[in-house]
mmCIF file of C-alpha atoms and ligand atoms in Angstrom:
data_model
loop_
_atom_site.group_PDB
_atom_site.id
_atom_site.type_symbol
_atom_site.label_atom_id
_atom_site.label_comp_id
_atom_site.label_asym_id
_atom_site.label_seq_id
_atom_site.Cartn_x
_atom_site.Cartn_y
_atom_site.Cartn_z
ATOM 1 C CA MET A 389 0.028 0.015 0.041
ATOM 2 C CA ARG A 390 1.217 3.524 -0.704
ATOM 3 C CA VAL A 391 -0.058 6.300 1.532
ATOM 4 C CA TYR A 392 0.825 9.875 0.741
ATOM 5 C CA LEU A 393 0.473 12.114 3.876
ATOM 6 C CA ASP A 394 2.625 15.033 2.739
ATOM 7 C CA HIS A 395 0.004 17.275 1.220
ATOM 8 C CA ASN A 396 1.471 20.368 2.835
ATOM 9 C CA ALA A 397 4.573 19.745 0.717
ATOM 10 C CA THR A 398 2.594 19.383 -2.452
ATOM 11 C CA THR A 399 -0.545 17.774 -3.835
ATOM 12 C CA ALA A 400 -1.367 15.625 -6.868
ATOM 13 C CA VAL A 401 -2.712 17.684 -9.763
ATOM 14 C CA ASP A 402 -6.471 17.033 -9.957
ATOM 15 C CA PRO A 403 -7.411 15.216 -13.239
ATOM 16 C CA ALA A 404 -9.940 17.927 -14.008
ATOM 17 C CA VAL A 405 -7.011 20.377 -13.735
ATOM 18 C CA VAL A 406 -4.879 18.334 -16.142
ATOM 19 C CA ASP A 407 -7.843 18.282 -18.555
ATOM 20 C CA ALA A 408 -8.222 22.027 -18.363
ATOM 21 C CA MET A 409 -4.552 22.652 -19.018
ATOM 22 C CA GLN A 410 -4.113 20.158 -21.850
ATOM 23 C CA PRO A 411 -5.352 22.294 -24.797
ATOM 24 C CA TYR A 412 -2.990 25.173 -23.904
ATOM 25 C CA PHE A 413 0.220 23.332 -24.675
ATOM 26 C CA SER A 414 0.081 22.429 -28.315
ATOM 27 C CA GLU A 415 -3.375 23.471 -29.460
ATOM 28 C CA ALA A 416 -4.185 26.901 -28.026
ATOM 29 C CA TYR A 417 -0.490 27.798 -27.563
ATOM 30 C CA GLY A 418 -0.806 31.531 -28.432
ATOM 31 C CA ASN A 419 1.063 34.240 -26.552
ATOM 32 C CA ALA A 420 -1.550 35.988 -24.436
ATOM 33 C CA SER A 421 -0.041 39.374 -25.554
ATOM 34 C CA SER A 422 -0.585 38.716 -29.300
ATOM 35 C CA ILE A 423 -3.452 40.375 -30.983
ATOM 36 C CA HIS A 424 -4.334 37.557 -33.368
ATOM 37 C CA SER A 425 -7.039 35.060 -32.527
ATOM 38 C CA ALA A 426 -4.521 32.441 -31.136
ATOM 39 C CA GLY A 427 -3.255 35.109 -28.688
ATOM 40 C CA GLN A 428 -6.768 36.244 -27.794
ATOM 41 C CA ARG A 429 -7.822 32.648 -26.924
ATOM 42 C CA ALA A 430 -4.846 32.451 -24.524
ATOM 43 C CA ARG A 431 -5.684 35.897 -23.148
ATOM 44 C CA ALA A 432 -9.387 34.934 -22.513
ATOM 45 C CA ALA A 433 -8.141 31.695 -20.720
ATOM 46 C CA VAL A 434 -5.756 33.786 -18.475
ATOM 47 C CA ASP A 435 -8.544 36.300 -17.707
ATOM 48 C CA ALA A 436 -10.955 33.509 -16.750
ATOM 49 C CA SER A 437 -8.329 32.053 -14.374
ATOM 50 C CA ARG A 438 -7.768 35.581 -12.902
ATOM 51 C CA ASP A 439 -11.569 35.638 -12.127
ATOM 52 C CA SER A 440 -11.474 32.174 -10.549
ATOM 53 C CA VAL A 441 -8.365 32.906 -8.328
ATOM 54 C CA GLY A 442 -9.886 36.256 -7.379
ATOM 55 C CA ARG A 443 -13.137 34.584 -6.472
ATOM 56 C CA LEU A 444 -11.424 32.090 -4.097
ATOM 57 C CA MET A 445 -10.394 35.031 -1.921
ATOM 58 C CA GLY A 446 -13.133 37.618 -2.600
ATOM 59 C CA ALA A 447 -10.787 39.863 -4.682
ATOM 60 C CA LYS A 448 -11.277 41.710 -7.924
ATOM 61 C CA PRO A 449 -9.494 40.118 -10.893
ATOM 62 C CA SER A 450 -7.489 43.309 -11.390
ATOM 63 C CA GLU A 451 -5.980 42.804 -7.944
ATOM 64 C CA ILE A 452 -4.478 39.397 -8.860
ATOM 65 C CA VAL A 453 -0.846 39.237 -10.057
ATOM 66 C CA PHE A 454 0.239 35.836 -11.351
ATOM 67 C CA THR A 455 3.735 34.761 -10.405
ATOM 68 C CA SER A 456 5.927 31.684 -10.594
ATOM 69 C CA GLY A 457 4.681 30.423 -7.145
ATOM 70 C CA GLY A 458 4.267 31.199 -3.516
ATOM 71 C CA THR A 459 7.966 32.097 -3.083
ATOM 72 C CA GLU A 460 7.926 34.738 -5.828
ATOM 73 C CA ALA A 461 4.617 36.194 -4.530
ATOM 74 C CA ASP A 462 6.033 36.441 -0.977
ATOM 75 C CA ASN A 463 9.192 38.112 -2.245
ATOM 76 C CA LEU A 464 7.188 40.507 -4.403
ATOM 77 C CA ALA A 465 5.183 41.443 -1.324
ATOM 78 C CA VAL A 466 8.194 42.040 0.864
ATOM 79 C CA PHE A 467 10.593 43.722 -1.611
ATOM 80 C CA GLY A 468 7.853 45.404 -3.581
ATOM 81 C CA LEU A 469 6.753 47.240 -0.414
ATOM 82 C CA ILE A 470 10.372 47.827 0.784
ATOM 83 C CA GLU A 471 11.049 49.703 -2.518
ATOM 84 C CA SER A 472 7.946 51.842 -2.201
ATOM 85 C CA ALA A 473 8.731 52.665 1.489
ATOM 86 C CA ARG A 474 12.201 53.686 0.467
ATOM 87 C CA ALA A 475 10.816 55.827 -2.313
ATOM 88 C CA ALA A 476 8.329 57.507 -0.037
ATOM 89 C CA SER A 477 10.746 58.419 2.822
ATOM 90 C CA SER A 478 14.399 58.682 3.627
ATOM 91 C CA VAL A 479 13.991 57.104 7.109
ATOM 92 C CA ARG A 480 15.125 53.504 7.548
ATOM 93 C CA PRO A 481 12.073 51.329 6.916
ATOM 94 C CA HIS A 482 10.882 48.832 9.474
ATOM 95 C CA LEU A 483 9.328 45.484 8.725
ATOM 96 C CA ILE A 484 7.479 43.215 11.166
ATOM 97 C CA THR A 485 7.216 39.492 10.554
ATOM 98 C CA THR A 486 7.204 36.379 12.750
ATOM 99 C CA ALA A 487 9.652 33.641 13.782
ATOM 100 C CA ILE A 488 7.455 30.879 12.181
ATOM 101 C CA GLU A 489 7.081 32.203 8.594
ATOM 102 C CA HIS A 490 7.894 29.978 5.620
ATOM 103 C CA HIS A 491 11.433 30.491 4.306
ATOM 104 C CA ALA A 492 10.007 32.488 1.374
ATOM 105 C CA VAL A 493 9.225 35.293 3.804
ATOM 106 C CA LEU A 494 11.706 34.578 6.572
ATOM 107 C CA ASN A 495 14.808 34.456 4.307
ATOM 108 C CA ALA A 496 13.489 37.500 2.350
ATOM 109 C CA ALA A 497 13.251 39.400 5.612
ATOM 110 C CA GLN A 498 16.666 38.234 6.715
ATOM 111 C CA TYR A 499 18.126 39.388 3.383
ATOM 112 C CA ALA A 500 16.354 42.726 3.750
ATOM 113 C CA ALA A 501 17.859 43.135 7.214
ATOM 114 C CA LYS A 502 21.320 42.728 5.667
ATOM 115 C CA LYS A 503 20.523 45.370 3.135
ATOM 116 C CA GLY A 504 19.608 47.956 5.809
ATOM 117 C CA ILE A 505 15.965 47.343 6.624
ATOM 118 C CA ASP A 506 15.050 47.154 10.307
ATOM 119 C CA VAL A 507 13.234 43.806 10.864
ATOM 120 C CA THR A 508 11.402 42.552 13.958
ATOM 121 C CA PHE A 509 10.757 38.823 14.114
ATOM 122 C CA VAL A 510 7.941 38.524 16.577
ATOM 123 C CA PRO A 511 8.124 35.376 18.648
ATOM 124 C CA VAL A 512 5.280 32.871 19.033
ATOM 125 C CA SER A 513 3.787 31.060 21.934
ATOM 126 C CA ALA A 514 4.612 27.424 22.745
ATOM 127 C CA SER A 515 1.431 26.521 20.925
ATOM 128 C CA GLY A 516 2.614 28.030 17.604
ATOM 129 C CA VAL A 517 0.270 31.035 17.535
ATOM 130 C CA VAL A 518 1.337 34.670 17.194
ATOM 131 C CA ASP A 519 0.036 37.094 19.890
ATOM 132 C CA ALA A 520 -1.435 40.084 18.016
ATOM 133 C CA GLU A 521 -0.591 42.354 20.957
ATOM 134 C CA LYS A 522 3.129 41.468 20.379
ATOM 135 C CA VAL A 523 2.739 42.613 16.825
ATOM 136 C CA ARG A 524 1.179 45.885 18.084
ATOM 137 C CA ALA A 525 4.057 46.351 20.548
ATOM 138 C CA ALA A 526 6.610 45.960 17.719
ATOM 139 C CA GLN A 527 5.130 48.714 15.667
ATOM 140 C CA ARG A 528 7.153 51.867 15.130
ATOM 141 C CA ALA A 529 6.533 55.123 13.248
ATOM 142 C CA GLU A 530 8.736 53.683 10.402
ATOM 143 C CA THR A 531 6.957 50.400 10.112
ATOM 144 C CA PHE A 532 5.746 50.022 6.523
ATOM 145 C CA LEU A 533 4.711 46.370 6.376
ATOM 146 C CA ILE A 534 3.562 43.539 8.609
ATOM 147 C CA SER A 535 3.709 40.009 7.172
ATOM 148 C CA VAL A 536 2.117 37.200 9.145
ATOM 149 C CA MET A 537 1.217 33.801 7.612
ATOM 150 C CA HIS A 538 -2.381 32.559 7.792
ATOM 151 C CA ALA A 539 -1.790 28.851 8.489
ATOM 152 C CA ASN A 540 1.633 27.476 9.380
ATOM 153 C CA ASN A 541 2.999 24.839 7.023
ATOM 154 C CA GLU A 542 4.559 22.675 9.696
ATOM 155 C CA LEU A 543 2.048 22.829 12.506
ATOM 156 C CA GLY A 544 -1.066 23.821 10.759
ATOM 157 C CA THR A 545 -1.742 26.553 13.386
ATOM 158 C CA ILE A 546 -4.004 29.391 12.323
ATOM 159 C CA GLN A 547 -2.843 32.894 13.114
ATOM 160 C CA PRO A 548 -5.122 35.764 14.281
ATOM 161 C CA ILE A 549 -5.022 37.536 10.886
ATOM 162 C CA GLU A 550 -8.146 39.660 11.375
ATOM 163 C CA GLU A 551 -6.937 40.983 14.738
ATOM 164 C CA ILE A 552 -3.501 41.822 13.344
ATOM 165 C CA ALA A 553 -5.090 43.454 10.270
ATOM 166 C CA ARG A 554 -7.060 45.748 12.538
ATOM 167 C CA ILE A 555 -3.950 46.681 14.423
ATOM 168 C CA ALA A 556 -2.102 47.335 11.172
ATOM 169 C CA ALA A 557 -4.930 49.421 9.805
ATOM 170 C CA GLU A 558 -5.187 51.601 12.879
ATOM 171 C CA ALA A 559 -1.545 52.453 12.387
ATOM 172 C CA ASP A 560 -1.741 52.794 8.580
ATOM 173 C CA ILE A 561 0.619 49.931 7.996
ATOM 174 C CA TYR A 562 0.308 47.588 5.009
ATOM 175 C CA PHE A 563 -0.487 43.994 5.923
ATOM 176 C CA HIS A 564 0.548 40.813 3.952
ATOM 177 C CA THR A 565 -0.443 37.331 4.718
ATOM 178 C CA ASP A 566 0.974 34.114 3.213
ATOM 179 C CA ALA A 567 -2.185 32.062 2.737
ATOM 180 C CA VAL A 568 -0.392 29.163 0.784
ATOM 181 C CA GLN A 569 -1.333 26.684 3.486
ATOM 182 C CA SER A 570 -4.860 27.946 4.241
ATOM 183 C CA ALA A 571 -6.147 28.181 0.683
ATOM 184 C CA GLY A 572 -8.599 25.356 0.068
ATOM 185 C CA LYS A 573 -8.583 24.515 3.763
ATOM 186 C CA LEU A 574 -10.186 27.710 5.252
ATOM 187 C CA PRO A 575 -12.580 30.144 3.652
ATOM 188 C CA LEU A 576 -10.526 33.156 2.361
ATOM 189 C CA ASP A 577 -11.904 36.635 2.006
ATOM 190 C CA VAL A 578 -9.421 39.436 1.716
ATOM 191 C CA ASN A 579 -12.017 41.968 2.955
ATOM 192 C CA LYS A 580 -12.993 39.990 5.968
ATOM 193 C CA LEU A 581 -9.341 39.202 6.751
ATOM 194 C CA GLY A 582 -8.475 42.888 6.200
ATOM 195 C CA VAL A 583 -5.295 42.210 4.298
ATOM 196 C CA ASP A 584 -3.637 44.319 1.607
ATOM 197 C CA LEU A 585 -1.505 41.559 0.109
ATOM 198 C CA LEU A 586 -2.046 37.784 0.109
ATOM 199 C CA THR A 587 -0.005 34.975 -1.310
ATOM 200 C CA LEU A 588 -1.297 31.767 -2.960
ATOM 201 C CA SER A 589 0.446 28.776 -4.621
ATOM 202 C CA GLY A 590 -1.061 26.501 -7.228
ATOM 203 C CA HIS A 591 0.565 23.205 -6.210
ATOM 204 C CA LYS A 592 -0.805 23.130 -2.648
ATOM 205 C CA ILE A 593 -4.393 23.230 -3.976
ATOM 206 C CA TYR A 594 -4.253 20.347 -6.474
ATOM 207 C CA GLY A 595 -2.944 22.633 -9.276
ATOM 208 C CA PRO A 596 0.369 22.716 -11.041
ATOM 209 C CA LYS A 597 3.742 23.608 -9.588
ATOM 210 C CA GLY A 598 5.475 26.815 -10.680
ATOM 211 C CA VAL A 599 2.482 29.082 -10.546
ATOM 212 C CA GLY A 600 1.014 31.238 -7.792
ATOM 213 C CA ALA A 601 -0.487 34.641 -7.183
ATOM 214 C CA LEU A 602 -0.128 37.731 -5.149
ATOM 215 C CA TYR A 603 -3.293 39.621 -4.266
ATOM 216 C CA VAL A 604 -2.560 43.319 -4.195
ATOM 217 C CA ARG A 605 -5.395 45.481 -2.913
ATOM 218 C CA ALA A 606 -6.164 48.372 -5.282
ATOM 219 C CA GLY A 607 -3.981 51.320 -4.194
ATOM 220 C CA THR A 608 -1.221 49.288 -2.415
ATOM 221 C CA PRO A 609 2.031 50.608 -3.839
ATOM 222 C CA ILE A 610 4.218 47.666 -4.850
ATOM 223 C CA VAL A 611 7.235 48.244 -6.958
ATOM 224 C CA PRO A 612 7.948 45.436 -9.473
ATOM 225 C CA GLN A 613 10.990 43.305 -8.733
ATOM 226 C CA MET A 614 11.687 42.313 -12.353
ATOM 227 C CA PHE A 615 11.799 44.371 -15.470
ATOM 228 C CA GLY A 616 10.571 43.555 -18.885
ATOM 229 C CA GLY A 617 7.232 43.852 -20.687
ATOM 230 C CA HIS A 618 4.004 45.251 -19.424
ATOM 231 C CA HIS A 619 2.438 42.049 -18.259
ATOM 232 C CA GLU A 620 0.270 41.791 -15.150
ATOM 233 C CA ARG A 621 -0.445 45.531 -15.296
ATOM 234 C CA ASP A 622 3.192 46.413 -14.944
ATOM 235 C CA ARG A 623 3.534 44.514 -11.753
ATOM 236 C CA ARG A 624 5.210 41.363 -12.948
ATOM 237 C CA PRO A 625 6.722 41.050 -16.464
ATOM 238 C CA GLY A 626 7.226 37.901 -18.457
ATOM 239 C CA THR A 627 5.116 35.907 -21.035
ATOM 240 C CA GLU A 628 2.310 34.277 -19.041
ATOM 241 C CA ASN A 629 2.585 30.556 -18.377
ATOM 242 C CA VAL A 630 -0.800 30.002 -19.867
ATOM 243 C CA PRO A 631 -1.250 26.200 -19.166
ATOM 244 C CA ALA A 632 -0.168 26.619 -15.616
ATOM 245 C CA ILE A 633 -2.364 29.642 -15.066
ATOM 246 C CA VAL A 634 -5.368 27.834 -16.524
ATOM 247 C CA GLY A 635 -4.638 24.880 -14.212
ATOM 248 C CA PHE A 636 -4.334 27.167 -11.229
ATOM 249 C CA GLY A 637 -7.615 28.763 -12.094
ATOM 250 C CA ARG A 638 -9.368 25.402 -12.330
ATOM 251 C CA SER A 639 -7.834 24.262 -9.053
ATOM 252 C CA ALA A 640 -9.075 27.505 -7.371
ATOM 253 C CA GLU A 641 -12.580 26.698 -8.581
ATOM 254 C CA LEU A 642 -12.389 23.150 -7.249
ATOM 255 C CA ALA A 643 -10.918 24.399 -3.962
ATOM 256 C CA ALA A 644 -13.914 26.787 -3.577
ATOM 257 C CA LYS A 645 -16.276 23.907 -4.203
ATOM 258 C CA HIS A 646 -14.640 21.667 -1.710
ATOM 259 C CA LEU A 647 -14.697 24.364 0.899
ATOM 260 C CA THR A 648 -18.469 24.659 0.686
ATOM 261 C CA SER A 649 -18.842 20.935 1.355
ATOM 262 C CA GLU A 650 -19.014 20.610 5.163
ATOM 263 C CA ASP A 651 -18.921 16.888 4.868
ATOM 264 C CA GLU A 652 -15.447 17.075 3.336
ATOM 265 C CA SER A 653 -13.874 19.226 6.012
ATOM 266 C CA THR A 654 -15.548 17.184 8.725
ATOM 267 C CA ARG A 655 -14.231 13.954 7.123
ATOM 268 C CA MET A 656 -10.708 15.340 6.948
ATOM 269 C CA ALA A 657 -10.708 16.482 10.579
ATOM 270 C CA GLN A 658 -12.105 13.101 11.792
ATOM 271 C CA LEU A 659 -9.409 11.228 9.969
ATOM 272 C CA ARG A 660 -6.700 13.557 11.275
ATOM 273 C CA ASP A 661 -7.991 13.323 14.806
ATOM 274 C CA LYS A 662 -8.208 9.564 14.628
ATOM 275 C CA LEU A 663 -4.648 9.346 13.370
ATOM 276 C CA GLU A 664 -3.413 11.587 16.191
ATOM 277 C CA HIS A 665 -5.407 10.066 19.037
ATOM 278 C CA GLU A 666 -4.595 6.582 18.181
ATOM 279 C CA ILE A 667 -0.865 7.168 17.737
ATOM 280 C CA LEU A 668 -0.768 9.110 21.007
ATOM 281 C CA ALA A 669 -2.549 6.233 22.753
ATOM 282 C CA ALA A 670 -0.558 3.455 21.121
ATOM 283 C CA VAL A 671 2.984 4.957 21.069
ATOM 284 C CA PRO A 672 4.389 6.108 24.453
ATOM 285 C CA GLY A 673 6.615 9.255 24.514
ATOM 286 C CA THR A 674 4.600 11.093 21.840
ATOM 287 C CA ARG A 675 3.333 14.722 21.855
ATOM 288 C CA VAL A 676 1.361 17.007 19.599
ATOM 289 C CA ASN A 677 3.048 20.218 18.469
ATOM 290 C CA GLY A 678 0.913 23.281 17.927
ATOM 291 C CA ASP A 679 -2.419 24.292 19.400
ATOM 292 C CA PRO A 680 -4.839 21.467 18.570
ATOM 293 C CA ARG A 681 -7.848 23.852 18.809
ATOM 294 C CA ARG A 682 -6.430 26.318 16.230
ATOM 295 C CA ARG A 683 -5.329 24.220 13.306
ATOM 296 C CA VAL A 684 -6.350 23.510 9.694
ATOM 297 C CA ALA A 685 -8.083 20.178 9.507
ATOM 298 C CA ASN A 686 -5.443 18.182 7.560
ATOM 299 C CA THR A 687 -2.226 18.630 9.644
ATOM 300 C CA THR A 688 -0.780 17.081 12.746
ATOM 301 C CA ASN A 689 2.839 17.393 13.886
ATOM 302 C CA LEU A 690 4.057 14.842 16.476
ATOM 303 C CA THR A 691 7.256 14.521 18.415
ATOM 304 C CA PHE A 692 8.403 10.879 19.023
ATOM 305 C CA ASP A 693 10.830 10.891 21.911
ATOM 306 C CA GLY A 694 14.152 9.259 21.088
ATOM 307 C CA ILE A 695 13.433 8.684 17.378
ATOM 308 C CA ALA A 696 15.697 10.152 14.662
ATOM 309 C CA GLY A 697 13.181 11.909 12.356
ATOM 310 C CA GLU A 698 15.062 11.439 9.109
ATOM 311 C CA ALA A 699 15.621 7.698 9.732
ATOM 312 C CA PHE A 700 11.932 7.410 10.683
ATOM 313 C CA VAL A 701 10.821 9.069 7.479
ATOM 314 C CA ILE A 702 12.987 6.696 5.470
ATOM 315 C CA ALA A 703 11.746 3.615 7.432
ATOM 316 C CA LEU A 704 8.107 4.679 6.797
ATOM 317 C CA ASP A 705 8.805 5.348 3.130
ATOM 318 C CA LEU A 706 10.095 1.750 2.738
ATOM 319 C CA LEU A 707 6.727 0.624 4.132
ATOM 320 C CA GLY A 708 4.867 2.867 1.666
ATOM 321 C CA ILE A 709 4.184 5.931 3.728
ATOM 322 C CA SER A 710 5.233 9.495 2.679
ATOM 323 C CA VAL A 711 5.485 11.961 5.484
ATOM 324 C CA SER A 712 8.077 14.638 6.395
ATOM 325 C CA THR A 713 10.221 15.853 9.142
ATOM 326 C CA GLY A 714 10.549 19.613 9.469
ATOM 327 C CA ALA A 715 9.451 21.546 6.295
ATOM 328 C CA ALA A 716 9.829 19.709 2.994
ATOM 329 C CA CYS A 717 11.357 22.866 1.441
ATOM 330 C CA SER A 718 14.289 22.646 3.858
ATOM 331 C CA SER A 719 14.777 18.818 3.770
ATOM 332 C CA GLY A 720 18.260 17.980 2.644
ATOM 333 C CA ALA A 721 19.508 20.473 5.199
ATOM 334 C CA ILE A 722 20.085 18.937 8.630
ATOM 335 C CA GLU A 723 19.070 22.143 10.323
ATOM 336 C CA PRO A 724 16.315 21.426 12.857
ATOM 337 C CA SER A 725 13.073 23.228 11.894
ATOM 338 C CA HIS A 726 13.071 26.977 12.754
ATOM 339 C CA VAL A 727 9.326 26.631 13.514
ATOM 340 C CA LEU A 728 9.737 23.826 16.057
ATOM 341 C CA ARG A 729 12.571 25.736 17.686
ATOM 342 C CA ALA A 730 10.396 28.838 17.761
ATOM 343 C CA ILE A 731 7.795 26.980 19.828
ATOM 344 C CA GLY A 732 10.445 25.924 22.297
ATOM 345 C CA LEU A 733 11.473 22.397 21.241
ATOM 346 C CA THR A 734 15.124 21.464 21.763
ATOM 347 C CA ASP A 735 17.084 20.454 18.614
ATOM 348 C CA ASP A 736 16.695 16.805 19.577
ATOM 349 C CA GLN A 737 12.910 17.144 19.930
ATOM 350 C CA ALA A 738 12.633 19.025 16.648
ATOM 351 C CA GLU A 739 14.598 16.327 14.879
ATOM 352 C CA SER A 740 12.257 13.666 16.420
ATOM 353 C CA SER A 741 9.184 15.393 14.978
ATOM 354 C CA ILE A 742 7.116 14.290 12.010
ATOM 355 C CA ARG A 743 4.369 16.083 10.044
ATOM 356 C CA PHE A 744 1.442 14.179 8.731
ATOM 357 C CA SER A 745 -0.681 16.200 6.276
ATOM 358 C CA LEU A 746 -3.790 14.567 4.840
ATOM 359 C CA GLY A 747 -5.458 15.265 1.480
ATOM 360 C CA ARG A 748 -8.718 14.984 -0.378
ATOM 361 C CA ALA A 749 -7.958 11.400 -1.397
ATOM 362 C CA THR A 750 -6.920 10.172 2.075
ATOM 363 C CA THR A 751 -9.037 7.186 3.206
ATOM 364 C CA ALA A 752 -9.859 5.562 6.568
ATOM 365 C CA THR A 753 -8.069 2.395 5.495
ATOM 366 C CA GLU A 754 -4.967 4.390 4.791
ATOM 367 C CA ILE A 755 -5.128 5.982 8.221
ATOM 368 C CA ASP A 756 -5.491 2.599 9.911
ATOM 369 C CA TYR A 757 -2.449 1.355 7.987
ATOM 370 C CA VAL A 758 -0.439 4.443 9.043
ATOM 371 C CA ILE A 759 -1.407 4.052 12.720
ATOM 372 C CA SER A 760 -0.289 0.339 12.947
ATOM 373 C CA THR A 761 2.853 0.949 10.850
ATOM 374 C CA VAL A 762 3.955 3.958 12.838
ATOM 375 C CA LYS A 763 3.475 1.974 16.148
ATOM 376 C CA ALA A 764 5.427 -1.056 14.839
ATOM 377 C CA THR A 765 8.175 1.100 13.339
ATOM 378 C CA VAL A 766 8.736 3.203 16.486
ATOM 379 C CA GLU A 767 8.915 0.057 18.612
ATOM 380 C CA ARG A 768 11.435 -1.489 16.182
ATOM 381 C CA MET A 769 13.591 1.713 15.994
ATOM 382 C CA ARG A 770 13.598 2.142 19.781
ATOM 383 C CA ASN A 771 14.502 -1.530 20.335
ATOM 384 C CA LEU A 772 17.313 -1.560 17.666
ATOM 385 C CA SER A 773 18.924 1.782 18.392
ATOM 386 C CA PRO A 774 22.302 1.021 20.109
ATOM 387 C CA THR A 775 22.284 4.631 21.377
ATOM 388 C CA HIS A 776 18.745 4.572 22.489
ATOM 389 C CA THR A 777 18.199 5.490 26.078
ATOM 390 C CA THR A 778 14.683 5.359 27.307
ATOM 391 C CA PRO A 779 13.354 8.922 27.395
ATOM 392 C CA ALA A 780 12.474 10.211 30.925
ATOM 393 C CA SER A 781 8.860 10.289 30.021
ATOM 394 C CA LEU A 782 8.949 6.491 29.352
ATOM 395 C CA ARG A 783 10.902 5.356 32.374
HETATM 396 N N1 PLP B 801 4.541 29.701 1.825
HETATM 397 C C1 PLP B 801 4.233 28.607 2.478
HETATM 398 C C2 PLP B 801 3.468 28.704 3.742
HETATM 399 C C3 PLP B 801 4.527 27.344 1.942
HETATM 400 O O1 PLP B 801 4.131 26.229 2.591
HETATM 401 C C4 PLP B 801 5.172 27.263 0.692
HETATM 402 C C5 PLP B 801 5.610 25.970 0.094
HETATM 403 O O2 PLP B 801 5.996 25.058 0.829
HETATM 404 C C6 PLP B 801 5.559 28.484 0.061
HETATM 405 C C7 PLP B 801 5.162 29.661 0.607
HETATM 406 C C8 PLP B 801 6.243 28.516 -1.227
HETATM 407 O O3 PLP B 801 5.404 28.220 -2.318
HETATM 408 P P1 PLP B 801 6.019 27.769 -3.712
HETATM 409 O O4 PLP B 801 6.441 26.280 -3.473
HETATM 410 O O5 PLP B 801 4.839 27.803 -4.670
HETATM 411 O O6 PLP B 801 7.160 28.549 -4.076
#
């Protein structure tokens, strides 16, 4: 049996999305900027996708900028606003973000700090939730942007976006949220959330990789970070990746449909909770990371005392189960996850933590298989490990 429980890393492209993309490779392959009919067909398809992506978040199509993915959209939000803050004033601009952002924001902010921007990384509680009052306390007269993610990719924890948006608006500060991990899992409405900028990625919502979008509220001054043609209303140049944009649009429509089905989100939460409760009950020395009451329905992150996470992931893979330790984007690097460290885990605990992220196709049979396989694998690893000492919690 193969069980894929790494949907926060990426998702399978939905067959309906593949079908929608298909004609735009070799049949309707026009350049969306060309004035002939082949170009106009591509343009119409891009425009229809812009409507669909906008609809998923309650935005106007004109406020959607297509990018090469979530990473580019996050960078455009951060650096696009830095440039406009610099153009508007000679004082050193100040950016507020958090310690648990995805690397696409975190490393952008760290680079900005090297380039002379003041950056505050607001810490989070042990439950993986940002305290809006700490964001308020970090504000300065020079703060031009606050960037706080909606749902965390490692823990699934949901951040108080509406509350932070109110704080930002009171102080006239632009507010960006990375909604890559909440799209398709939580209802998104840019007006209800109160954000000026919002990031989405195609491949986390059963769309293709290499395409994403930045929502830019009308009137938000972003300076483009690349230079070329007049695409995307002068905000992001480059010939549009029409098949990918079409696929992204279709995946946004499907995500909106899935969101309205209560059965689907209840089913996902029940399967996740079953997985979590039964592992906690069957495997001693196991703990949940992140506030269980404030999470997206598909994610659980567990620490297995005394287990080397990488070896565990490989052992499970050999038994047909795909999960991840730390964030997939940083695997390959042995660095313990910055998110798990930010919530107070030691390096050892962080390295013993595994993320299980369910998807639309996950079944109850798969979850039963994962529960029994995890239990057996942890027992085997703990018995075999020559360096294994029984953790205090198990003595
Ligand atoms: N933001 C978050 C929260 C993510 O989880 C990811 C992907 O892991 C990204 C941004 C980056 O998106 P992309 O892979 O489309 O560049």
